[in-house]
Amino acid sequence: MSRRDEIPPGTLYLLILQTLALNVELHGYEIANSIQLRSDDVLQVEEGSLYPALQRMLIKGWVKAEWGVTAGNRRARYYKLTAAGRKQLVLEVSQFERVMGAIARVIQPA
């Protein structure tokens, strides 16, 4: 069984935006599942974090949502990235790379 780690603080928006950028539209479970699969089961997004984040992203205009029906014939909200969301993704990636570069410099042996 793979070890799962917590999603680093401040990266949930980045992960959701990138997941939606790679897909036309997804419902919440598909977003969480995609992140888990693409991370080789290292990252797991909990419902208690995912849906509030998606709601904030709706308010910010980064995503839009429409009700639909899943393959299993269940009602679900499907999320799509907006133009503002694509711009935010570029910003989130840039900030992440800057922070990761700084962390890499700090942890390098002297």
PDB file of C-alpha atoms in Angstrom:
ATOM      1  CA  MET A   1       0.000   0.000   0.000  1.00  0.00           C
ATOM      2  CA  SER A   2       1.308   3.444  -0.922  1.00  0.00           C
ATOM      3  CA  ARG A   3       1.966   6.071   1.705  1.00  0.00           C
ATOM      4  CA  ARG A   4      -0.259   9.117   1.344  1.00  0.00           C
ATOM      5  CA  ASP A   5       0.961  12.534   2.349  1.00  0.00           C
ATOM      6  CA  GLU A   6      -0.942  15.683   3.142  1.00  0.00           C
ATOM      7  CA  ILE A   7      -1.331  18.165   0.345  1.00  0.00           C
ATOM      8  CA  PRO A   8       1.082  21.018   1.077  1.00  0.00           C
ATOM      9  CA  PRO A   9      -0.697  24.157   2.303  1.00  0.00           C
ATOM     10  CA  GLY A  10      -1.448  26.609  -0.462  1.00  0.00           C
ATOM     11  CA  THR A  11      -1.360  24.063  -3.291  1.00  0.00           C
ATOM     12  CA  LEU A  12      -4.959  22.831  -3.425  1.00  0.00           C
ATOM     13  CA  TYR A  13      -6.073  25.567  -5.846  1.00  0.00           C
ATOM     14  CA  LEU A  14      -3.067  24.770  -8.049  1.00  0.00           C
ATOM     15  CA  LEU A  15      -3.898  21.059  -8.116  1.00  0.00           C
ATOM     16  CA  ILE A  16      -7.578  21.634  -8.891  1.00  0.00           C
ATOM     17  CA  LEU A  17      -6.879  24.253 -11.574  1.00  0.00           C
ATOM     18  CA  GLN A  18      -4.295  22.038 -13.280  1.00  0.00           C
ATOM     19  CA  THR A  19      -6.634  19.044 -13.159  1.00  0.00           C
ATOM     20  CA  LEU A  20      -9.418  21.055 -14.776  1.00  0.00           C
ATOM     21  CA  ALA A  21      -6.989  22.473 -17.368  1.00  0.00           C
ATOM     22  CA  LEU A  22      -6.296  18.912 -18.529  1.00  0.00           C
ATOM     23  CA  ASN A  23      -9.973  17.968 -18.808  1.00  0.00           C
ATOM     24  CA  VAL A  24     -13.065  19.495 -20.385  1.00  0.00           C
ATOM     25  CA  GLU A  25     -15.189  19.177 -17.261  1.00  0.00           C
ATOM     26  CA  LEU A  26     -15.203  17.024 -14.157  1.00  0.00           C
ATOM     27  CA  HIS A  27     -17.361  16.531 -11.105  1.00  0.00           C
ATOM     28  CA  GLY A  28     -15.842  16.668  -7.636  1.00  0.00           C
ATOM     29  CA  TYR A  29     -15.145  12.957  -7.242  1.00  0.00           C
ATOM     30  CA  GLU A  30     -13.422  12.901 -10.651  1.00  0.00           C
ATOM     31  CA  ILE A  31     -11.238  15.862  -9.654  1.00  0.00           C
ATOM     32  CA  ALA A  32     -10.173  14.182  -6.417  1.00  0.00           C
ATOM     33  CA  ASN A  33      -9.627  10.849  -8.166  1.00  0.00           C
ATOM     34  CA  SER A  34      -7.568  12.436 -10.947  1.00  0.00           C
ATOM     35  CA  ILE A  35      -5.268  14.150  -8.442  1.00  0.00           C
ATOM     36  CA  GLN A  36      -4.830  10.891  -6.558  1.00  0.00           C
ATOM     37  CA  LEU A  37      -4.083   8.894  -9.727  1.00  0.00           C
ATOM     38  CA  ARG A  38      -1.713  11.487 -11.249  1.00  0.00           C
ATOM     39  CA  SER A  39       0.214  11.663  -7.959  1.00  0.00           C
ATOM     40  CA  ASP A  40       0.635   7.859  -7.927  1.00  0.00           C
ATOM     41  CA  ASP A  41      -1.613   7.632  -4.850  1.00  0.00           C
ATOM     42  CA  VAL A  42       0.563  10.006  -2.802  1.00  0.00           C
ATOM     43  CA  LEU A  43      -1.953  12.868  -2.644  1.00  0.00           C
ATOM     44  CA  GLN A  44      -5.558  12.437  -1.576  1.00  0.00           C
ATOM     45  CA  VAL A  45      -7.990  15.339  -1.599  1.00  0.00           C
ATOM     46  CA  GLU A  46     -10.635  14.947   1.087  1.00  0.00           C
ATOM     47  CA  GLU A  47     -14.221  16.028   0.429  1.00  0.00           C
ATOM     48  CA  GLY A  48     -14.019  18.398   3.385  1.00  0.00           C
ATOM     49  CA  SER A  49     -11.264  20.326   1.596  1.00  0.00           C
ATOM     50  CA  LEU A  50     -12.291  19.876  -2.026  1.00  0.00           C
ATOM     51  CA  TYR A  51     -15.850  21.186  -2.036  1.00  0.00           C
ATOM     52  CA  PRO A  52     -15.184  24.335   0.018  1.00  0.00           C
ATOM     53  CA  ALA A  53     -12.220  25.075  -2.287  1.00  0.00           C
ATOM     54  CA  LEU A  54     -14.400  24.601  -5.362  1.00  0.00           C
ATOM     55  CA  GLN A  55     -17.026  26.910  -3.860  1.00  0.00           C
ATOM     56  CA  ARG A  56     -14.387  29.613  -3.244  1.00  0.00           C
ATOM     57  CA  MET A  57     -13.124  29.131  -6.790  1.00  0.00           C
ATOM     58  CA  LEU A  58     -16.668  29.607  -8.124  1.00  0.00           C
ATOM     59  CA  ILE A  59     -16.976  32.864  -6.180  1.00  0.00           C
ATOM     60  CA  LYS A  60     -13.597  34.055  -7.514  1.00  0.00           C
ATOM     61  CA  GLY A  61     -14.706  33.232 -11.059  1.00  0.00           C
ATOM     62  CA  TRP A  62     -11.921  30.702 -11.688  1.00  0.00           C
ATOM     63  CA  VAL A  63     -14.378  27.899 -12.446  1.00  0.00           C
ATOM     64  CA  LYS A  64     -17.982  27.617 -13.501  1.00  0.00           C
ATOM     65  CA  ALA A  65     -20.314  24.758 -12.671  1.00  0.00           C
ATOM     66  CA  GLU A  66     -23.362  23.108 -14.154  1.00  0.00           C
ATOM     67  CA  TRP A  67     -25.507  20.284 -12.857  1.00  0.00           C
ATOM     68  CA  GLY A  68     -25.380  17.054 -14.803  1.00  0.00           C
ATOM     69  CA  VAL A  69     -25.713  13.305 -14.445  1.00  0.00           C
ATOM     70  CA  THR A  70     -22.783  10.934 -13.893  1.00  0.00           C
ATOM     71  CA  ALA A  71     -22.203   7.678 -15.763  1.00  0.00           C
ATOM     72  CA  GLY A  72     -23.738   5.973 -12.717  1.00  0.00           C
ATOM     73  CA  ASN A  73     -26.921   8.038 -13.204  1.00  0.00           C
ATOM     74  CA  ARG A  74     -26.304  10.274 -10.192  1.00  0.00           C
ATOM     75  CA  ARG A  75     -26.782  14.023 -10.133  1.00  0.00           C
ATOM     76  CA  ALA A  76     -23.473  15.892  -9.818  1.00  0.00           C
ATOM     77  CA  ARG A  77     -22.052  19.352 -10.301  1.00  0.00           C
ATOM     78  CA  TYR A  78     -19.569  19.509 -13.177  1.00  0.00           C
ATOM     79  CA  TYR A  79     -16.775  22.087 -13.040  1.00  0.00           C
ATOM     80  CA  LYS A  80     -15.019  23.827 -15.938  1.00  0.00           C
ATOM     81  CA  LEU A  81     -12.074  26.189 -15.939  1.00  0.00           C
ATOM     82  CA  THR A  82     -12.790  29.797 -16.959  1.00  0.00           C
ATOM     83  CA  ALA A  83     -10.450  32.267 -18.660  1.00  0.00           C
ATOM     84  CA  ALA A  84      -9.832  33.822 -15.233  1.00  0.00           C
ATOM     85  CA  GLY A  85      -9.034  30.337 -13.933  1.00  0.00           C
ATOM     86  CA  ARG A  86      -6.451  29.814 -16.672  1.00  0.00           C
ATOM     87  CA  LYS A  87      -4.784  33.106 -15.715  1.00  0.00           C
ATOM     88  CA  GLN A  88      -4.848  32.101 -12.062  1.00  0.00           C
ATOM     89  CA  LEU A  89      -3.278  28.745 -12.935  1.00  0.00           C
ATOM     90  CA  VAL A  90      -0.309  30.524 -14.537  1.00  0.00           C
ATOM     91  CA  LEU A  91       0.075  32.639 -11.385  1.00  0.00           C
ATOM     92  CA  GLU A  92      -0.260  29.621  -9.067  1.00  0.00           C
ATOM     93  CA  VAL A  93       2.376  27.650 -11.027  1.00  0.00           C
ATOM     94  CA  SER A  94       4.753  30.625 -10.963  1.00  0.00           C
ATOM     95  CA  GLN A  95       4.346  31.094  -7.203  1.00  0.00           C
ATOM     96  CA  PHE A  96       4.754  27.359  -6.577  1.00  0.00           C
ATOM     97  CA  GLU A  97       7.949  27.178  -8.643  1.00  0.00           C
ATOM     98  CA  ARG A  98       9.377  30.217  -6.846  1.00  0.00           C
ATOM     99  CA  VAL A  99       8.660  28.735  -3.413  1.00  0.00           C
ATOM    100  CA  MET A 100       9.931  25.263  -4.377  1.00  0.00           C
ATOM    101  CA  GLY A 101      13.138  26.813  -5.718  1.00  0.00           C
ATOM    102  CA  ALA A 102      13.626  28.687  -2.455  1.00  0.00           C
ATOM    103  CA  ILE A 103      13.018  25.538  -0.405  1.00  0.00           C
ATOM    104  CA  ALA A 104      15.459  23.590  -2.583  1.00  0.00           C
ATOM    105  CA  ARG A 105      18.138  26.227  -1.955  1.00  0.00           C
ATOM    106  CA  VAL A 106      17.555  26.094   1.798  1.00  0.00           C
ATOM    107  CA  ILE A 107      17.729  22.309   2.102  1.00  0.00           C
ATOM    108  CA  GLN A 108      20.793  21.855  -0.112  1.00  0.00           C
ATOM    109  CA  PRO A 109      23.862  20.786   1.843  1.00  0.00           C
ATOM    110  CA  ALA A 110      26.292  23.666   2.361  1.00  0.00           C
TER     111      ALA A 110
END
